[in-house]
Amino acid sequence: MTNPSDLLNLDGLFSETEIELRDKVRAFVDARIRPNIADWYEGAVFPVEIVREMGDLGLLGMHLHGYGCPGRSAVEYGIAALELEAGDSGLRTFVSVQGSLAMSAIHKFGSEDQKNRYLPGMAKGEIIGCFGLTEPTAGSDPASMATTATRGDDGSWRLNGAKRWIGLASIADVAVIWAATDDGIRGFLVPTDTAGFTATPIEQKLSMRASIQCDITLDEVVLPAEAVLPEVKGLKGPFSCLNEARYGIMWGAMGAARDSYEVALKYSQERLQFDKPLAGYQISQEKLVNMVLEIQKGILVAVQTGRLKDAGNLDPVQISVGKLNNCREAIAICREARTMLGGNGITLDYSPLRHANNLESVRTYEGTDEVHTLILGRHITGEQAFR
Ligand code: TGC
């Protein structure tokens, strides 16, 4: 019988190796995330002990090659992101920040020394990284960043400024910090025990509770000359890393959506109202059908984007198609799924509202819906409307 969660048999688009990886990550999510996520979410706990386990599974920097990284394909990375986010966006976010942002920055723009020093340990989960681009007054417009790095006569660097919404910063060993220099924006590797570096978790979040986001202050942080990432100058540095994270998000969002749909489907088949299952009512069926159509379309978008990426033919504008569409549809699906659970849907016994709340962050970070709309608007009209 055709799988009710995969009407078009999209699994048929995946190789045996890809399906094997999917099953492995799905089993990990079932064993380690699902039984604990309600407590982690309610208690605002990021389970640090899971980091090494993710390293052992080959989930960290998984699409990077060499330097102890797993060297999997972009599609495989996407499949893993989807399965992880079916568990919780916070756990997928960890993998994105570590692999797509911090490790990618070092892998793309670091010196051989920097790559050898950090990447093998980061792939194993022994070293945690974070990525500091956003600032209290520079979110969608990182070009307006106020953090500076000035060079001394001896070649050392002095960093001053603040970063905000930085995932993992308070537990990270190394921070990739982007700062304005006389020579344009540059990236720096800052060991987090450097004097003047402080990371403070942001509390009372209504979203992404099983995850850590921080304020960072950089107060006269002095770094040696070799702390700079030598291979890039300008915003294309951080933007190239954002491409990697945005790509993973388009897959991940569909994981949260699929999980919500499956919960709503099961609940509607079991819950009796007016003497028959909710699933037997026309409005319920319409909701479920609309959800599954958008999930199937969203996964198709992700697979096509992944195949383009693996072939080396991906234009960043194509990532905006998936990031915008899949986040927008996923949050609508999770909210609709919640409506099918009635009052029970507002507790942590069921995942859809937790997923929807998480997706408020996911649709905001790595380029808001509005930013991706304007990236696509600029592409199709030739007119930029940011400013
Ligand atoms: P624009 O003039 O368009 O471009 C400046 C330079 O960057 C290059 N570029 C890209 N390169 C690679 N990939 C991309 N996607 C690129 N987009 C732009 C561009 O070619 C140019 O290079 P060059 O050599 O000519 O200088 O820049 P703009 O300032 O006009 O861009 C406007 C806009 C809105 C598209 C851009 O600012 C943008 O994408 N804003 C959103 C920023 C964002 O996504 N921020 C989220 C950061 S996440 C974070 O800091 C926390 S990490 C998450 C966590 O820790 O949990």
Coordinates of N, CA and C and ligand atoms in Angstrom, one line a residue, residues 93 97 101 131-134 139-143 164-167 213 235-236 239-240 242-243 246 316 365-368 371 375 378 386-387, ligand 1:
T93 N 19.5 22.3 15.0 CA 20.3 23.6 15.0 C 21.7 23.3 15.5
V97 N 24.9 24.6 13.4 CA 25.8 25.6 13.9 C 27.2 25.0 13.9
L101 N 28.1 26.0 9.9 CA 28.5 27.4 10.1 C 30.0 27.4 10.6
F131 N 29.3 30.6 15.8 CA 29.5 31.4 14.6 C 28.8 32.8 14.9
G132 N 29.7 33.8 15.1 CA 29.1 35.1 15.5 C 29.1 36.1 14.4
L133 N 27.9 36.2 13.8 CA 27.7 37.3 12.8 C 26.7 38.3 13.3
T134 N 25.5 37.8 13.7 CA 24.4 38.8 14.1 C 24.8 39.6 15.3
G139 N 20.9 42.6 12.4 CA 20.4 41.2 12.2 C 20.3 40.9 10.7
S140 N 19.3 41.4 10.0 CA 19.2 41.2 8.5 C 20.2 41.9 7.8
D141 N 20.8 42.9 8.4 CA 21.8 43.8 7.6 C 23.2 43.6 8.3
P142 N 23.9 42.5 8.0 CA 25.2 42.3 8.7 C 26.2 43.3 8.2
A143 N 26.0 43.9 7.1 CA 26.9 44.9 6.6 C 27.1 46.0 7.6
R164 N 24.8 38.8 19.0 CA 23.6 38.3 19.7 C 22.9 37.2 18.9
W165 N 22.2 36.3 19.6 CA 21.6 35.1 19.1 C 22.5 34.1 18.6
I166 N 23.7 34.0 19.3 CA 24.7 33.1 18.8 C 24.5 31.7 19.4
G167 N 24.2 30.7 18.6 CA 23.9 29.4 19.1 C 25.2 28.8 19.7
Q213 N 21.1 29.9 22.8 CA 21.4 31.1 22.0 C 21.9 32.1 23.0
L235 N 31.8 40.2 3.0 CA 30.6 39.5 3.4 C 30.3 38.2 2.7
K236 N 31.0 38.0 1.6 CA 30.8 36.7 1.0 C 31.3 35.6 1.8
F239 N 28.4 34.9 4.3 CA 27.2 34.5 3.5 C 27.4 33.1 2.9
S240 N 28.6 32.7 2.5 CA 28.9 31.4 2.0 C 28.6 30.3 3.0
L242 N 26.4 30.8 5.5 CA 24.9 30.8 5.7 C 24.3 30.0 4.6
N243 N 24.9 30.0 3.4 CA 24.3 29.1 2.4 C 24.2 27.7 2.8
R246 N 21.4 27.4 5.5 CA 20.1 27.6 5.0 C 19.7 26.4 4.2
P316 N 23.1 30.3 -5.0 CA 22.5 30.7 -3.7 C 21.0 31.1 -3.7
Y365 N 15.9 32.9 11.7 CA 17.4 32.9 11.6 C 17.9 32.5 10.2
E366 N 19.1 32.8 9.9 CA 19.7 32.4 8.6 C 18.9 33.1 7.4
G367 N 18.4 34.3 7.7 CA 17.6 35.0 6.7 C 16.1 34.8 7.0
T368 N 15.5 35.9 7.3 CA 14.0 35.9 7.6 C 13.2 35.5 6.3
V371 N 13.7 38.5 4.1 CA 15.0 38.6 3.4 C 15.0 37.7 2.2
I375 N 15.5 38.5 -1.7 CA 16.6 38.0 -2.5 C 16.0 37.4 -3.8
R378 N 14.7 40.4 -6.0 CA 15.8 41.0 -6.7 C 16.2 40.1 -7.9
F386 N 16.1 46.0 -0.8 CA 16.5 45.9 0.6 C 16.6 47.3 1.2
R387 N 17.0 48.3 0.4 CA 17.3 49.6 1.0 C 16.4 50.6 0.4
Ligands
TGC1 P1 25.2 42.0 -1.2 O1 25.7 43.3 -1.7 O2 24.1 41.3 -1.9 O3 26.5 41.0 -1.1 C1 27.7 41.4 -0.4 C2 28.7 40.4 -0.8 O4 28.3 39.1 -0.4 C3 28.2 38.2 -1.6 N1 27.0 37.4 -1.3 C4 27.0 36.1 -1.2 N2 28.1 35.2 -1.3 C5 27.8 33.9 -1.2 N3 26.5 33.5 -0.9 C6 25.5 34.3 -0.8 N4 24.3 33.9 -0.5 C7 25.7 35.7 -0.9 N5 24.9 36.8 -0.8 C8 25.7 37.8 -1.1 C9 28.0 39.2 -2.7 O5 28.3 38.6 -3.9 C10 28.9 40.3 -2.3 O6 30.2 39.9 -2.6 P2 31.3 40.9 -3.1 O7 32.5 40.1 -3.4 O8 30.7 41.6 -4.3 O9 31.5 41.9 -2.0 O10 24.9 42.2 0.3 P3 23.7 43.0 0.9 O11 24.2 43.5 2.2 O12 23.1 43.9 -0.1 O13 22.8 41.7 1.2 C11 21.5 41.9 1.5 C12 21.0 40.6 2.2 C13 19.7 41.1 2.9 C14 20.7 39.6 1.1 C15 22.0 40.0 3.2 O14 22.4 41.0 4.0 C16 21.4 38.9 3.9 O15 21.4 37.7 3.5 N6 20.9 39.2 5.2 C17 20.5 38.1 6.1 C18 21.5 37.9 7.1 C19 21.3 36.6 7.8 O16 20.9 35.6 7.3 N7 21.7 36.6 9.1 C20 21.5 35.4 9.9 C21 22.8 35.2 10.6 S1 22.7 33.9 11.6 C22 23.8 34.3 13.0 O17 24.6 35.1 13.0 C23 23.6 33.4 14.1 S2 24.2 31.9 13.6 C24 22.9 30.9 14.0 C25 23.1 30.4 15.3 O18 24.1 30.6 15.9 O19 22.1 29.7 15.9

